[in-house]
Coordinates of C-alpha atoms and ligand atoms in Angstrom, one line a residue:
M331 CA 269.3 -25.3 94.3
V332 CA 268.3 -27.0 91.0
K333 CA 264.6 -27.5 90.4
Q334 CA 262.9 -29.7 87.9
S335 CA 263.6 -28.5 84.3
V336 CA 260.9 -28.0 81.7
P337 CA 262.8 -28.5 78.4
D338 CA 260.2 -27.3 75.9
P339 CA 257.6 -25.1 77.5
R340 CA 254.6 -23.9 75.6
V341 CA 254.6 -20.2 75.8
I342 CA 251.7 -17.9 75.1
V343 CA 252.3 -14.2 74.7
T344 CA 249.3 -11.9 75.1
R345 CA 250.4 -8.9 73.1
R346 CA 252.7 -8.1 70.1
L347 CA 256.2 -7.6 71.4
P348 CA 259.2 -5.9 69.6
I349 CA 259.9 -7.9 66.5
E350 CA 263.4 -9.0 67.6
I351 CA 262.0 -10.3 70.8
E352 CA 259.3 -12.3 69.0
T353 CA 261.9 -13.7 66.6
R354 CA 264.1 -14.8 69.5
M355 CA 261.1 -16.2 71.4
R356 CA 260.3 -18.4 68.4
D357 CA 263.9 -19.6 68.2
L358 CA 264.0 -20.5 71.9
F359 CA 260.5 -21.8 72.8
S360 CA 257.3 -23.3 71.4
A361 CA 256.0 -19.8 71.3
N362 CA 252.4 -18.8 70.4
L363 CA 252.6 -15.2 69.5
R364 CA 249.8 -12.7 69.0
A365 CA 248.9 -11.9 65.4
E366 CA 247.2 -8.6 66.2
D367 CA 248.2 -6.2 69.0
V368 CA 244.8 -6.4 70.8
A369 CA 244.4 -7.3 74.5
M370 CA 242.9 -10.7 75.2
S371 CA 239.5 -10.9 76.7
Q372 CA 239.1 -12.7 80.1
A373 CA 237.7 -15.7 78.2
E374 CA 240.8 -15.8 75.9
L375 CA 243.1 -15.5 78.9
K376 CA 241.4 -18.5 80.6
Q377 CA 241.8 -20.4 77.4
A378 CA 245.4 -19.4 77.2
V379 CA 246.3 -20.5 80.7
A380 CA 244.6 -23.8 80.1
N381 CA 246.9 -24.4 77.1
C382 CA 250.4 -23.3 78.1
D383 CA 253.2 -23.8 80.5
V384 CA 254.2 -20.1 80.5
L385 CA 252.0 -17.0 80.0
V386 CA 253.6 -13.7 79.1
P387 CA 251.1 -11.0 80.0
T388 CA 251.4 -7.2 80.1
V389 CA 249.7 -4.5 82.2
T390 CA 246.6 -4.7 80.0
D391 CA 245.8 -8.2 81.1
V392 CA 243.8 -8.9 84.2
I393 CA 245.2 -12.1 85.6
D394 CA 242.8 -12.5 88.5
A395 CA 242.0 -15.6 90.6
D396 CA 239.4 -16.6 88.1
V397 CA 241.9 -16.8 85.2
I398 CA 244.4 -18.6 87.5
A399 CA 241.8 -21.1 88.4
A400 CA 241.5 -22.0 84.7
A401 CA 245.2 -23.0 84.5
T402 CA 246.0 -26.6 84.0
D403 CA 249.8 -27.0 83.4
L404 CA 250.7 -23.3 83.9
K405 CA 254.1 -23.1 85.7
L406 CA 255.1 -19.5 85.1
I407 CA 253.6 -16.1 84.6
A408 CA 256.5 -14.2 83.1
N409 CA 255.2 -10.6 83.1
F410 CA 256.4 -8.2 80.5
G411 CA 256.7 -5.1 82.8
A412 CA 257.8 -4.3 86.3
G413 CA 254.4 -3.7 88.0
T414 CA 252.4 -6.8 88.8
D415 CA 249.3 -5.2 90.3
H416 CA 247.2 -6.7 87.4
I417 CA 248.2 -10.2 88.5
D418 CA 246.7 -12.0 91.6
V419 CA 250.2 -13.1 92.7
A420 CA 248.8 -14.7 95.9
A421 CA 246.4 -16.9 93.9
A422 CA 249.2 -17.9 91.6
H423 CA 251.5 -18.6 94.6
A424 CA 248.8 -20.8 96.2
R425 CA 248.8 -23.0 93.1
G426 CA 252.6 -23.2 92.9
I427 CA 252.6 -21.0 89.8
M428 CA 255.6 -18.6 89.7
V429 CA 255.4 -15.0 88.8
T430 CA 258.3 -13.0 87.4
N431 CA 258.6 -9.4 86.2
T432 CA 261.2 -7.1 84.5
P433 CA 262.6 -4.7 87.0
G434 CA 265.7 -2.5 86.5
V435 CA 265.7 -2.2 82.8
L436 CA 263.0 0.5 82.6
T437 CA 264.1 2.5 85.6
E438 CA 266.1 5.2 83.8
D439 CA 263.6 5.7 81.0
T440 CA 260.7 6.0 83.4
A441 CA 262.7 8.4 85.5
D442 CA 263.4 10.5 82.4
L443 CA 259.7 10.7 81.6
T444 CA 258.9 11.7 85.2
M445 CA 261.6 14.4 85.1
A446 CA 260.2 15.6 81.7
L447 CA 256.8 16.0 83.4
I448 CA 258.3 17.7 86.4
L449 CA 259.8 20.3 84.1
A450 CA 257.0 20.5 81.5
V451 CA 254.1 21.1 83.8
P452 CA 255.4 24.2 85.8
R453 CA 256.8 25.7 82.5
R454 CA 253.5 25.1 80.6
L455 CA 255.4 23.4 77.7
V456 CA 252.5 21.4 76.2
E457 CA 250.1 24.3 76.6
G458 CA 252.5 26.5 74.8
D459 CA 252.9 24.0 72.0
R460 CA 249.1 23.8 71.6
R461 CA 248.8 27.6 71.5
T462 CA 251.5 27.9 68.9
R463 CA 249.8 25.3 66.7
E464 CA 246.5 27.0 67.1
G465 CA 247.9 30.3 65.9
N466 CA 247.8 31.9 69.3
F467 CA 251.5 32.9 69.5
D468 CA 251.4 36.6 68.5
G469 CA 255.0 37.3 69.5
W470 CA 257.1 37.6 72.7
S471 CA 255.7 39.6 75.6
P472 CA 257.0 40.2 79.1
T473 CA 253.9 38.6 80.6
F474 CA 253.1 35.9 78.1
M475 CA 252.7 32.3 79.3
L476 CA 254.5 32.7 82.6
G477 CA 255.1 29.5 84.5
H478 CA 257.0 28.8 87.7
R479 CA 260.7 28.2 88.3
V480 CA 261.7 24.6 89.1
R481 CA 265.1 25.3 90.6
G482 CA 264.9 25.7 94.4
K483 CA 261.5 24.1 94.7
K484 CA 260.8 21.2 97.1
L485 CA 260.1 17.8 95.4
G486 CA 258.3 15.2 97.4
I487 CA 258.7 11.6 96.1
I488 CA 256.3 8.9 97.2
G489 CA 258.0 5.6 96.7
M490 CA 261.8 5.7 96.9
G491 CA 262.5 2.4 95.0
R492 CA 264.6 2.2 91.9
I493 CA 262.6 4.7 89.9
G494 CA 262.1 7.1 92.8
Q495 CA 265.8 7.2 93.4
A496 CA 266.5 7.7 89.7
V497 CA 264.1 10.6 89.8
A498 CA 265.8 12.0 92.9
R499 CA 269.2 12.0 91.1
R500 CA 267.8 13.9 88.1
A501 CA 265.9 16.3 90.4
S502 CA 269.0 17.2 92.4
A503 CA 270.8 18.1 89.2
F504 CA 268.0 20.5 88.3
G505 CA 268.3 22.2 91.7
L506 CA 265.3 20.7 93.4
D507 CA 265.3 20.0 97.1
V508 CA 264.4 16.3 97.5
H509 CA 262.0 15.0 100.1
Y510 CA 260.4 11.5 100.2
H511 CA 257.9 9.3 101.9
N512 CA 258.3 5.5 101.8
R513 CA 257.1 2.6 103.8
R514 CA 260.6 2.1 105.0
R515 CA 263.3 4.8 105.4
A516 CA 266.1 4.4 102.7
P517 CA 269.5 3.2 104.0
G518 CA 271.7 6.1 105.3
P519 CA 274.2 6.0 102.4
I520 CA 271.3 6.3 99.8
E521 CA 269.7 9.1 101.7
E522 CA 273.1 10.8 101.9
E523 CA 273.9 10.3 98.2
L524 CA 270.5 11.7 97.2
N525 CA 270.5 14.4 99.8
A526 CA 266.9 13.4 100.5
T527 CA 264.8 14.3 103.6
Y528 CA 262.6 11.4 104.9
W529 CA 259.1 12.1 106.0
P530 CA 257.5 9.2 108.0
E531 CA 254.1 11.0 107.8
L532 CA 252.8 11.6 104.3
D533 CA 250.4 14.3 105.3
A534 CA 253.2 16.4 106.8
M535 CA 255.3 16.1 103.6
L536 CA 252.3 17.1 101.4
T537 CA 252.0 20.4 103.3
A538 CA 255.7 21.2 102.8
I539 CA 256.4 20.5 99.1
D540 CA 255.8 22.2 95.8
I541 CA 255.9 19.2 93.5
L542 CA 254.7 15.7 94.2
S543 CA 256.0 12.8 92.2
I544 CA 254.5 9.3 92.6
T545 CA 256.6 6.3 91.9
C546 CA 255.3 3.7 94.4
P547 CA 253.7 0.5 93.3
S548 CA 249.9 0.0 93.3
T549 CA 248.9 -2.2 96.2
P550 CA 245.9 -2.3 98.5
S551 CA 247.6 0.1 100.9
T552 CA 248.5 2.7 98.2
Y553 CA 245.0 2.6 96.6
H554 CA 243.7 6.2 96.5
L555 CA 246.6 7.2 98.8
I556 CA 246.2 10.7 97.3
N557 CA 242.5 11.4 98.0
E558 CA 240.4 14.5 98.4
T559 CA 241.6 15.1 102.0
R560 CA 245.2 14.8 101.1
L561 CA 244.9 17.0 98.0
K562 CA 243.6 19.7 100.3
L563 CA 246.9 19.6 102.3
M564 CA 248.8 20.7 99.2
S565 CA 249.4 24.3 98.3
K566 CA 247.6 26.1 95.5
N567 CA 250.7 26.4 93.4
S568 CA 251.8 22.8 93.8
Y569 CA 252.0 20.2 91.1
I570 CA 251.4 16.4 90.9
V571 CA 253.2 14.0 88.6
N572 CA 252.2 10.4 88.5
T573 CA 254.2 7.8 86.5
S574 CA 253.3 4.7 88.7
R575 CA 249.7 3.6 88.5
G576 CA 246.5 5.6 88.2
E577 CA 244.9 3.9 91.2
V578 CA 247.3 5.6 93.6
I579 CA 245.3 8.9 93.1
D580 CA 241.6 9.3 93.4
E581 CA 241.3 10.6 89.8
A582 CA 237.9 12.2 90.3
A583 CA 239.1 14.0 93.4
L584 CA 242.2 15.2 91.5
A585 CA 240.1 16.4 88.6
K586 CA 237.9 18.3 91.0
A587 CA 240.9 19.9 92.8
L588 CA 242.4 21.0 89.6
S589 CA 239.1 22.3 88.2
Q590 CA 238.6 24.4 91.3
G591 CA 242.2 25.8 91.2
Q592 CA 243.3 24.0 94.4
L593 CA 246.5 22.8 92.6
G594 CA 248.8 24.4 90.1
G595 CA 248.7 21.5 87.6
A596 CA 249.5 17.9 87.0
G597 CA 251.5 15.6 84.7
L598 CA 250.0 12.2 84.4
D599 CA 251.2 9.1 82.5
V600 CA 248.8 6.6 84.1
Y601 CA 245.1 6.6 84.9
E602 CA 242.6 4.8 87.1
N603 CA 240.6 3.2 84.2
E604 CA 243.1 3.1 81.3
P605 CA 242.7 4.0 78.5
T606 CA 239.8 6.1 79.7
V607 CA 240.8 9.5 81.2
H608 CA 238.5 11.5 83.5
P609 CA 236.7 13.9 81.2
D610 CA 237.4 16.9 83.4
L611 CA 241.1 16.3 83.2
M612 CA 240.8 16.4 79.4
K613 CA 239.5 20.0 79.6
L614 CA 242.2 21.5 81.7
P615 CA 245.1 23.3 80.1
N616 CA 247.4 22.9 83.1
V617 CA 247.4 19.1 82.9
I618 CA 249.7 17.0 80.7
L619 CA 248.2 13.7 79.8
A620 CA 250.8 11.2 78.6
P621 CA 249.5 7.8 77.3
H622 CA 251.4 5.4 79.7
I623 CA 254.7 5.8 77.9
G624 CA 257.1 5.6 81.0
S625 CA 259.0 2.7 79.6
A626 CA 258.1 3.3 75.9
T627 CA 261.6 3.3 74.4
H628 CA 263.0 0.8 71.9
E629 CA 265.8 0.1 74.4
S630 CA 263.5 -0.5 77.5
R631 CA 261.1 -2.7 75.6
R632 CA 263.9 -4.8 74.1
E633 CA 265.5 -5.3 77.5
M634 CA 262.1 -6.1 79.1
G635 CA 261.7 -8.8 76.4
E636 CA 265.2 -10.1 77.2
K637 CA 264.3 -10.3 80.9
V638 CA 261.1 -12.2 80.1
M639 CA 263.2 -14.7 78.1
I640 CA 265.8 -15.1 80.8
N641 CA 263.1 -15.9 83.3
I642 CA 261.6 -18.5 81.0
R643 CA 265.0 -20.0 80.5
A644 CA 265.2 -20.4 84.2
L645 CA 262.2 -22.7 84.0
V646 CA 263.7 -24.5 81.0
D647 CA 267.0 -25.1 82.7
G648 CA 265.7 -25.7 86.2
H649 CA 267.4 -22.6 87.8
A650 CA 266.1 -20.1 90.3
Y651 CA 264.1 -17.3 88.7
P652 CA 266.1 -14.0 88.6
D653 CA 263.0 -11.8 88.9
R654 CA 260.6 -13.7 91.0
V655 CA 257.7 -11.8 92.5
L656 CA 256.2 -13.0 95.8
P657 CA 252.9 -12.2 97.5
P658 CA 253.2 -10.1 100.6
G659 CA 254.4 -12.2 103.6
A660 CA 255.6 -15.1 101.4
S661 CA 259.2 -16.2 101.8
F662 CA 261.8 -16.8 99.1
S663 CA 263.0 -20.0 100.7
K664 CA 259.8 -21.9 99.6
D665 CA 260.2 -23.9 96.3
I666 CA 262.5 -21.5 94.5
Ligands
8YV2096 C1 255.1 -1.1 81.1 C2 254.9 -0.3 83.5 O1 255.2 -0.6 79.9 O2 256.5 -1.9 83.8 C3 255.5 -1.3 84.2 O3 255.1 -1.6 85.3 O4 254.1 0.5 84.0 C4 255.1 0.0 82.0 O5 256.2 0.9 81.9 C5 253.9 -2.0 81.2 O6 253.8 -2.5 82.5 C6 254.1 -3.2 80.3 O7 253.4 -4.3 80.8

């Protein structure tokens, strides 16, 4: 189906993007690019949506109903990133404003970072690096810096989407036994390929696993999915890795559990109030705190930019959007 084309859309980009993407954006569109890499304020976002056809935001922009209400000619929010929890997709949809994202291209890099944390936390890699730099490596000893073996342990994945599956593949290669919890059970062939055990009840899975990896999206139903009660279900030697969104874990409860030795450690790439990190987590040696770098490779960021431009081209040429995001319950058949 061909929709109305918008030949020369005014595009506003909220953050600095890789230079080759900015150059191409300038070639293709009337693009208003950011001079400095600083997030826009809510007032600036409102001003932006009142003066463009396409907004290109990132995870650091809160595109809430208030911002969307300020839009005049806005037709498309072409998000630079896969997660769209910072956008009120329902409010956009209600006003006929399309939302697109950049899935797929950051899967492998995010899974690599997840796997790196799954290995680095039990083996105390970052703690060891710190000790060496601080002059606290006095030579090899049979009992120095012992961690825990990864091979043979049970990995529980929450969220068996693209990234969860890519983590499962890596984990199998490292000899981990893969378990998962997801809203829906994965199709048989995928479960078979990944040799993954499905747990319909999250609580039951938490009692059975050694390492928990969170790769589900942040939605109202996953908010604080891992809370104080659920943390208590996990064993004292277990680890948590989160590369999805901070909001999925009650960060204060996690900090408390780790401080009290209820868990073995954690590897986090995302936080509830980014860039702020719970002060107690900062003090713990058995926690690795990565600065939201799941997709931070030149390759991913370039390909995310490509996807953003392809989605904007769909508007220019009047084609269906390749990466359209819909609010829950909405149907694809409506005004594609
Ligand atoms: C992105 C991410 O870097 O794509 C996502 O959802 O979490 C990150 O890897 C970020 O969203 C860019 O907007």
